[in-house]
């Protein structure tokens, strides 16, 4: 299987797909899959742009909206994770993963899927110690603080990934695992990125959460982005243990190292994205303790053995099949002639994909649970809450 790995997309889907076509034509090969390591920027319209943690002068619609609208179709199956520059309101609709556009699959805030017989896991966002132990308390419309904290990695999502026991072939993270530079030529790296030197020497460059997952999962490949440069490393897990090939890539700009083709042994195609049985079982087991407040999550005491969940999920997959729910639009796509106004759509839409996914796993929908998520006084009444919520939905 030939996989194209891309660093930070920053909404430039047209450019990346054009580069892939050029490589296919010049090398006479067929790319089977594109993996993007974050800052994908799945911006559908002007309202999504307001949820993007980017200074207003740098906000640009770019090209994702055309794929969302159906004007363009991704020429190669695409799987991506979130970074620190995302339309977080849209990704929250697809918290468990789903099609952000036809043939473009978001792996979720954390997730594992299969593509053919290749098992791909990922963690969205970047590490920030201040918010790591908190729940997902942010909801649109975001303020100056929550527009940034919403993309900070949470312990709950890492904890779910730490339950994975079956081998992972590929893992995606936006920021690099802490300490990964010890396994590559960091001296060459700092020749080009001099400001990395102090962090490398102090042991602070990278994500603690990603390092924890690297040690536990030991995937064959680990791909990252975020730092806008290319870096390779080879991690030996214990003496004689498995090895992880690490690759970080740049952002999509002319003359930058933002794309690389990787050959991975696999069964012959056809290839398609499918749900992963073990991950569905983990999701079902731990969804009851999904933390949705700004308090520390408590997810250590869940009942039943994992095998009970595996058996239940396996039975459902046999009945339904493992293909993800179909894509559906939940907001109007960008239209230069008819800009999206504040009243075009209100509130936090329940994405039909997420609704169907939770129904499949027999789980409740709690992502729009705003009452417990906002920092309201404890004495706030339900009537007062409804007034406040109405206000939040109506103001830009």
Short mmCIF file of C-alpha atoms in Angstrom, two decimals:
data_model
loop_
_atom_site.label_atom_id
_atom_site.label_comp_id
_atom_site.label_asym_id
_atom_site.label_seq_id
_atom_site.Cartn_x
_atom_site.Cartn_y
_atom_site.Cartn_z
CA UNK A 1 0.00 0.00 0.00
CA UNK A 2 1.32 3.41 -0.98
CA UNK A 3 0.46 6.07 1.57
CA UNK A 4 1.03 9.80 1.15
CA UNK A 5 1.81 11.46 4.49
CA UNK A 6 1.26 15.20 4.76
CA UNK A 7 2.21 17.59 7.57
CA UNK A 8 0.03 20.64 8.26
CA UNK A 9 -2.69 21.06 5.64
CA UNK A 10 -3.86 24.60 6.60
CA UNK A 11 -6.83 24.24 4.28
CA UNK A 12 -4.77 23.83 1.09
CA UNK A 13 -6.45 20.65 -0.11
CA UNK A 14 -6.24 21.63 -3.77
CA UNK A 15 -2.47 22.06 -3.59
CA UNK A 16 -1.89 18.77 -1.76
CA UNK A 17 -4.09 16.78 -4.14
CA UNK A 18 -2.40 18.43 -7.12
CA UNK A 19 0.98 17.39 -5.68
CA UNK A 20 -0.23 13.82 -5.27
CA UNK A 21 -1.45 13.73 -8.88
CA UNK A 22 1.92 15.06 -10.03
CA UNK A 23 3.75 12.34 -8.10
CA UNK A 24 1.45 9.65 -9.48
CA UNK A 25 2.00 10.83 -13.06
CA UNK A 26 5.76 11.31 -12.85
CA UNK A 27 6.46 8.08 -10.93
CA UNK A 28 3.73 6.05 -12.62
CA UNK A 29 2.30 4.92 -9.29
CA UNK A 30 -1.11 4.96 -7.57
CA UNK A 31 -1.46 6.49 -4.11
CA UNK A 32 -3.91 4.48 -2.01
CA UNK A 33 -4.34 6.81 0.98
CA UNK A 34 -3.50 10.32 2.22
CA UNK A 35 -2.83 10.90 5.93
CA UNK A 36 -2.80 14.45 7.30
CA UNK A 37 -1.23 15.17 10.69
CA UNK A 38 -3.41 18.11 11.75
CA UNK A 39 -4.16 21.79 11.16
CA UNK A 40 -6.44 20.44 8.47
CA UNK A 41 -8.82 23.41 8.73
CA UNK A 42 -12.13 21.87 7.68
CA UNK A 43 -13.76 25.30 7.27
CA UNK A 44 -17.18 25.10 5.66
CA UNK A 45 -18.25 28.77 5.78
CA UNK A 46 -17.74 32.14 7.48
CA UNK A 47 -19.14 30.96 10.82
CA UNK A 48 -16.60 28.13 10.98
CA UNK A 49 -13.89 30.70 10.33
CA UNK A 50 -14.87 32.46 13.56
CA UNK A 51 -14.14 29.20 15.44
CA UNK A 52 -10.63 28.98 13.99
CA UNK A 53 -7.87 29.91 16.42
CA UNK A 54 -6.08 32.16 13.96
CA UNK A 55 -5.67 35.97 14.04
CA UNK A 56 -8.39 37.54 11.86
CA UNK A 57 -5.88 38.95 9.37
CA UNK A 58 -4.67 35.41 8.60
CA UNK A 59 -8.11 33.83 8.22
CA UNK A 60 -8.69 32.63 4.69
CA UNK A 61 -11.39 30.36 3.33
CA UNK A 62 -8.96 28.16 1.37
CA UNK A 63 -10.41 25.12 -0.42
CA UNK A 64 -12.00 22.61 1.98
CA UNK A 65 -15.49 24.09 1.51
CA UNK A 66 -15.54 22.95 -2.13
CA UNK A 67 -15.12 19.34 -1.04
CA UNK A 68 -17.73 19.74 1.68
CA UNK A 69 -20.15 21.24 -0.85
CA UNK A 70 -19.53 18.47 -3.38
CA UNK A 71 -18.03 20.78 -5.99
CA UNK A 72 -14.82 18.77 -5.70
CA UNK A 73 -14.22 15.19 -4.53
CA UNK A 74 -11.00 14.05 -2.87
CA UNK A 75 -9.16 12.01 -5.54
CA UNK A 76 -7.62 9.76 -2.88
CA UNK A 77 -9.13 8.54 0.41
CA UNK A 78 -8.03 10.95 3.13
CA UNK A 79 -7.78 10.48 6.90
CA UNK A 80 -6.86 13.39 9.17
CA UNK A 81 -6.54 14.39 12.81
CA UNK A 82 -7.01 17.81 14.35
CA UNK A 83 -4.27 20.23 15.30
CA UNK A 84 -4.26 23.64 16.97
CA UNK A 85 -5.72 25.58 14.03
CA UNK A 86 -9.08 23.98 13.32
CA UNK A 87 -12.75 24.80 12.87
CA UNK A 88 -13.32 23.30 16.31
CA UNK A 89 -17.10 23.69 16.18
CA UNK A 90 -17.29 21.31 13.21
CA UNK A 91 -14.82 18.79 14.62
CA UNK A 92 -16.80 18.71 17.88
CA UNK A 93 -19.82 17.52 15.89
CA UNK A 94 -17.63 14.58 14.84
CA UNK A 95 -16.01 13.99 18.23
CA UNK A 96 -16.06 10.20 17.70
CA UNK A 97 -14.87 10.53 14.11
CA UNK A 98 -16.69 10.65 10.79
CA UNK A 99 -16.71 11.97 7.25
CA UNK A 100 -15.90 15.68 7.23
CA UNK A 101 -16.57 15.58 3.48
CA UNK A 102 -17.02 12.74 0.98
CA UNK A 103 -13.87 10.58 0.98
CA UNK A 104 -12.30 12.71 3.78
CA UNK A 105 -12.45 11.05 7.20
CA UNK A 106 -11.78 12.75 10.55
CA UNK A 107 -10.31 10.29 13.06
CA UNK A 108 -12.00 12.02 15.98
CA UNK A 109 -10.49 13.58 19.10
CA UNK A 110 -8.95 10.15 19.49
CA UNK A 111 -9.62 7.12 17.39
CA UNK A 112 -8.61 3.93 15.62
CA UNK A 113 -9.86 2.73 12.23
CA UNK A 114 -8.87 0.15 9.67
CA UNK A 115 -7.95 0.90 6.08
CA UNK A 116 -7.74 -2.45 4.37
CA UNK A 117 -5.86 -4.48 6.94
CA UNK A 118 -3.79 -1.49 8.10
CA UNK A 119 -4.73 -0.25 11.57
CA UNK A 120 -4.48 3.52 12.00
CA UNK A 121 -4.77 5.36 15.32
CA UNK A 122 -4.57 9.04 16.13
CA UNK A 123 -4.83 11.79 18.74
CA UNK A 124 -6.07 15.26 17.81
CA UNK A 125 -4.91 18.54 19.32
CA UNK A 126 -1.77 19.57 21.18
CA UNK A 127 -0.61 19.00 24.75
CA UNK A 128 -1.13 21.67 27.39
CA UNK A 129 -0.59 20.68 31.02
CA UNK A 130 -3.09 23.26 32.29
CA UNK A 131 -6.07 21.63 30.59
CA UNK A 132 -4.88 18.03 30.22
CA UNK A 133 -6.75 16.62 33.23
CA UNK A 134 -9.98 18.57 32.60
CA UNK A 135 -13.06 17.48 30.72
CA UNK A 136 -14.27 18.78 27.37
CA UNK A 137 -16.06 21.82 28.79
CA UNK A 138 -15.82 24.08 25.73
CA UNK A 139 -18.85 24.69 23.52
CA UNK A 140 -19.42 27.14 20.66
CA UNK A 141 -19.63 30.06 20.53
CA UNK A 142 -16.07 30.13 21.85
CA UNK A 143 -14.52 33.05 23.69
CA UNK A 144 -10.89 34.17 23.53
CA UNK A 145 -9.93 31.44 25.99
CA UNK A 146 -12.00 28.44 24.92
CA UNK A 147 -11.20 28.90 21.23
CA UNK A 148 -7.68 27.82 22.24
CA UNK A 149 -8.34 25.35 25.06
CA UNK A 150 -10.80 23.35 22.93
CA UNK A 151 -7.93 21.86 20.93
CA UNK A 152 -5.85 20.91 23.98
CA UNK A 153 -5.45 17.16 24.42
CA UNK A 154 -7.42 15.65 27.31
CA UNK A 155 -6.40 12.78 29.56
CA UNK A 156 -9.68 10.98 28.88
CA UNK A 157 -8.94 10.59 25.16
CA UNK A 158 -5.39 9.44 25.90
CA UNK A 159 -6.68 6.98 28.51
CA UNK A 160 -8.93 5.37 25.91
CA UNK A 161 -5.99 4.94 23.54
CA UNK A 162 -3.93 3.47 26.35
CA UNK A 163 -6.45 0.60 26.53
CA UNK A 164 -5.55 -0.55 23.00
CA UNK A 165 -3.82 -3.93 23.11
CA UNK A 166 -3.84 -5.09 19.49
CA UNK A 167 -0.97 -3.87 17.25
CA UNK A 168 -1.18 -0.43 15.68
CA UNK A 169 0.47 -0.02 12.28
CA UNK A 170 0.32 3.78 12.03
CA UNK A 171 -0.27 6.46 14.65
CA UNK A 172 -0.87 10.17 14.00
CA UNK A 173 -0.32 13.06 16.39
CA UNK A 174 -0.09 16.76 15.68
CA UNK A 175 2.69 17.65 18.10
CA UNK A 176 5.74 15.41 18.50
CA UNK A 177 6.16 12.89 21.32
CA UNK A 178 8.30 14.32 24.10
CA UNK A 179 11.89 13.13 23.78
CA UNK A 180 11.58 11.93 20.17
CA UNK A 181 14.56 14.10 19.21
CA UNK A 182 16.79 11.77 21.26
CA UNK A 183 16.25 9.12 18.58
CA UNK A 184 17.17 11.25 15.55
CA UNK A 185 19.75 13.78 14.40
CA UNK A 186 18.68 16.66 16.65
CA UNK A 187 21.93 18.55 16.00
CA UNK A 188 21.04 18.76 12.31
CA UNK A 189 17.53 19.83 13.32
CA UNK A 190 18.72 22.80 15.37
CA UNK A 191 20.90 24.01 12.50
CA UNK A 192 17.63 24.86 10.74
CA UNK A 193 15.51 25.50 13.85
CA UNK A 194 17.89 27.19 16.27
CA UNK A 195 15.14 28.11 18.72
CA UNK A 196 14.50 24.38 19.36
CA UNK A 197 17.90 23.92 21.03
CA UNK A 198 16.97 25.05 24.55
CA UNK A 199 13.77 22.98 24.61
CA UNK A 200 15.59 19.89 23.37
CA UNK A 201 18.35 20.23 25.95
CA UNK A 202 15.84 20.91 28.72
CA UNK A 203 13.70 17.95 27.65
CA UNK A 204 10.57 20.03 27.08
CA UNK A 205 10.10 19.78 23.29
CA UNK A 206 7.02 17.72 22.55
CA UNK A 207 3.94 16.16 24.14
CA UNK A 208 4.06 14.09 27.32
CA UNK A 209 0.81 12.42 26.35
CA UNK A 210 2.15 11.42 22.93
CA UNK A 211 5.33 10.04 24.54
CA UNK A 212 3.18 7.94 26.87
CA UNK A 213 1.25 6.55 23.91
CA UNK A 214 4.42 5.88 21.93
CA UNK A 215 5.79 3.81 24.80
CA UNK A 216 2.54 1.86 25.21
CA UNK A 217 1.38 1.33 21.63
CA UNK A 218 4.75 0.89 19.89
CA UNK A 219 3.30 1.44 16.39
CA UNK A 220 5.34 0.57 13.32
CA UNK A 221 5.04 4.18 12.08
CA UNK A 222 4.35 7.47 13.86
CA UNK A 223 3.66 10.62 11.84
CA UNK A 224 3.48 14.19 13.20
CA UNK A 225 3.55 17.82 12.09
CA UNK A 226 3.10 21.08 14.06
CA UNK A 227 6.73 22.31 14.16
CA UNK A 228 6.86 23.01 10.41
CA UNK A 229 9.96 21.02 9.55
CA UNK A 230 10.97 17.54 8.49
CA UNK A 231 12.50 15.25 11.09
CA UNK A 232 13.05 11.50 11.19
CA UNK A 233 13.82 9.20 14.08
CA UNK A 234 13.99 5.48 14.81
CA UNK A 235 12.76 4.33 18.20
CA UNK A 236 13.89 0.96 19.54
CA UNK A 237 11.43 -0.30 22.18
CA UNK A 238 13.47 -2.33 24.67
CA UNK A 239 16.37 -4.46 23.58
CA UNK A 240 15.25 -6.62 20.71
CA UNK A 241 11.74 -5.20 20.85
CA UNK A 242 9.66 -3.61 18.08
CA UNK A 243 10.78 -0.44 16.32
CA UNK A 244 8.85 2.72 15.46
CA UNK A 245 9.77 4.79 12.42
CA UNK A 246 9.00 8.43 13.22
CA UNK A 247 8.46 11.10 10.57
CA UNK A 248 7.47 14.73 11.03
CA UNK A 249 6.69 16.92 8.02
CA UNK A 250 6.32 20.62 7.20
CA UNK A 251 3.27 22.63 6.17
CA UNK A 252 2.00 22.87 2.61
CA UNK A 253 4.12 25.61 1.02
CA UNK A 254 6.27 25.73 -2.15
CA UNK A 255 9.75 24.35 -1.58
CA UNK A 256 8.87 22.86 1.82
CA UNK A 257 9.06 19.18 2.78
CA UNK A 258 5.37 18.68 3.45
CA UNK A 259 4.65 15.36 1.69
CA UNK A 260 6.25 11.93 1.62
CA UNK A 261 5.23 8.61 0.12
CA UNK A 262 5.55 5.55 2.38
CA UNK A 263 5.25 1.93 1.21
CA UNK A 264 3.61 -0.37 3.75
CA UNK A 265 3.01 -4.08 3.32
CA UNK A 266 -0.67 -4.91 3.23
CA UNK A 267 -3.22 -7.24 1.82
CA UNK A 268 -4.30 -6.37 -1.74
CA UNK A 269 -7.15 -3.89 -2.15
CA UNK A 270 -9.74 -2.63 -2.65
CA UNK A 271 -9.20 -0.42 0.39
CA UNK A 272 -11.79 1.47 2.42
CA UNK A 273 -12.16 3.02 5.86
CA UNK A 274 -13.80 0.67 8.35
CA UNK A 275 -14.60 0.74 12.05
CA UNK A 276 -12.20 -1.07 14.36
CA UNK A 277 -13.78 -3.61 16.68
CA UNK A 278 -11.45 -3.08 19.64
CA UNK A 279 -11.82 0.69 19.46
CA UNK A 280 -15.60 0.48 19.34
CA UNK A 281 -15.52 -1.69 22.46
CA UNK A 282 -13.26 0.82 24.24
CA UNK A 283 -15.55 3.67 23.20
CA UNK A 284 -18.63 1.87 24.47
CA UNK A 285 -16.99 0.98 27.78
CA UNK A 286 -15.70 4.46 28.60
CA UNK A 287 -18.40 6.68 27.11
CA UNK A 288 -20.31 6.63 30.40
CA UNK A 289 -17.47 8.58 32.04
CA UNK A 290 -16.82 11.05 29.19
CA UNK A 291 -16.02 14.25 31.16
CA UNK A 292 -17.93 17.28 29.88
CA UNK A 293 -17.13 19.83 32.58
CA UNK A 294 -14.10 21.85 33.59
CA UNK A 295 -13.52 19.38 36.42
CA UNK A 296 -11.03 16.55 36.34
CA UNK A 297 -12.45 13.43 34.75
CA UNK A 298 -12.91 10.25 36.78
CA UNK A 299 -12.74 7.33 34.40
CA UNK A 300 -10.94 4.65 36.37
CA UNK A 301 -13.97 2.78 37.67
CA UNK A 302 -15.89 1.30 34.76
CA UNK A 303 -17.75 -1.96 35.10
CA UNK A 304 -17.50 -5.18 33.09
CA UNK A 305 -14.55 -6.80 31.41
CA UNK A 306 -13.41 -5.58 28.00
CA UNK A 307 -14.18 -8.98 26.49
CA UNK A 308 -17.86 -8.46 27.28
CA UNK A 309 -17.79 -5.26 25.24
CA UNK A 310 -15.84 -6.95 22.44
CA UNK A 311 -18.42 -9.70 22.15
CA UNK A 312 -21.30 -7.21 22.12
CA UNK A 313 -19.61 -5.04 19.45
CA UNK A 314 -18.68 -8.04 17.35
CA UNK A 315 -22.31 -9.12 17.24
CA UNK A 316 -23.41 -5.64 16.15
CA UNK A 317 -20.72 -5.48 13.45
CA UNK A 318 -21.82 -8.85 12.08
CA UNK A 319 -25.35 -7.49 11.71
CA UNK A 320 -24.53 -4.01 10.44
CA UNK A 321 -21.10 -4.20 8.83
CA UNK A 322 -18.04 -2.07 9.62
CA UNK A 323 -18.46 0.78 7.16
CA UNK A 324 -18.77 4.21 8.84
CA UNK A 325 -22.03 6.14 8.65
CA UNK A 326 -22.58 8.13 5.47
CA UNK A 327 -21.55 11.77 5.14
CA UNK A 328 -24.18 14.46 5.59
CA UNK A 329 -24.03 18.25 5.62
CA UNK A 330 -25.01 20.11 8.79
CA UNK A 331 -24.24 23.68 7.72
CA UNK A 332 -24.46 25.66 4.48
CA UNK A 333 -21.21 25.67 2.50
CA UNK A 334 -19.42 28.90 1.62
CA UNK A 335 -21.03 30.95 -1.12
CA UNK A 336 -19.48 34.23 -2.19
CA UNK A 337 -22.85 35.51 -3.40
CA UNK A 338 -24.73 34.59 -0.21
CA UNK A 339 -22.55 34.95 2.90
CA UNK A 340 -23.62 32.94 5.94
CA UNK A 341 -25.27 35.24 8.47
CA UNK A 342 -25.58 34.83 12.21
CA UNK A 343 -29.18 33.73 11.81
CA UNK A 344 -28.62 31.22 9.02
CA UNK A 345 -28.14 28.41 11.54
CA UNK A 346 -28.20 28.57 15.30
CA UNK A 347 -27.14 26.31 18.12
CA UNK A 348 -25.01 23.19 18.00
CA UNK A 349 -26.32 20.78 15.36
CA UNK A 350 -26.30 17.08 16.08
CA UNK A 351 -24.41 15.56 13.21
CA UNK A 352 -26.43 12.63 11.82
CA UNK A 353 -23.24 10.59 11.57
CA UNK A 354 -22.60 10.97 15.29
CA UNK A 355 -26.24 10.26 16.12
CA UNK A 356 -26.13 7.07 14.02
CA UNK A 357 -22.79 6.03 15.50
CA UNK A 358 -24.09 6.36 19.06
CA UNK A 359 -27.32 4.55 18.19
CA UNK A 360 -25.21 1.74 16.72
CA UNK A 361 -23.31 1.46 20.03
CA UNK A 362 -26.51 1.99 22.05
CA UNK A 363 -25.07 5.10 23.72
CA UNK A 364 -26.72 8.43 24.64
CA UNK A 365 -25.89 11.68 22.84
CA UNK A 366 -24.25 14.04 25.36
CA UNK A 367 -22.04 16.31 23.25
CA UNK A 368 -24.46 19.24 23.49
CA UNK A 369 -24.71 18.96 27.27
CA UNK A 370 -24.08 22.66 27.89
CA UNK A 371 -25.61 22.95 31.37
CA UNK A 372 -22.77 21.04 33.03
CA UNK A 373 -20.13 22.40 30.72
CA UNK A 374 -20.19 26.13 31.33
CA UNK A 375 -18.71 27.84 34.32
CA UNK A 376 -22.06 28.97 35.76
CA UNK A 377 -22.64 29.63 39.47
CA UNK A 378 -23.93 26.62 41.37
CA UNK A 379 -27.11 28.53 42.27
CA UNK A 380 -28.08 29.11 38.63
CA UNK A 381 -31.64 27.90 38.09
CA UNK A 382 -32.87 26.01 35.04
CA UNK A 383 -34.90 29.08 34.01
CA UNK A 384 -31.82 31.30 34.27
CA UNK A 385 -29.80 28.72 32.35
CA UNK A 386 -32.28 28.72 29.48
CA UNK A 387 -32.08 32.51 29.29
CA UNK A 388 -28.29 32.40 29.18
CA UNK A 389 -28.26 29.60 26.62
CA UNK A 390 -30.65 31.56 24.37
CA UNK A 391 -28.32 34.51 24.63
CA UNK A 392 -25.31 32.42 23.61
CA UNK A 393 -27.15 31.04 20.60
CA UNK A 394 -28.25 34.43 19.33
CA UNK A 395 -25.13 36.56 19.73
CA UNK A 396 -22.42 36.31 17.04
#
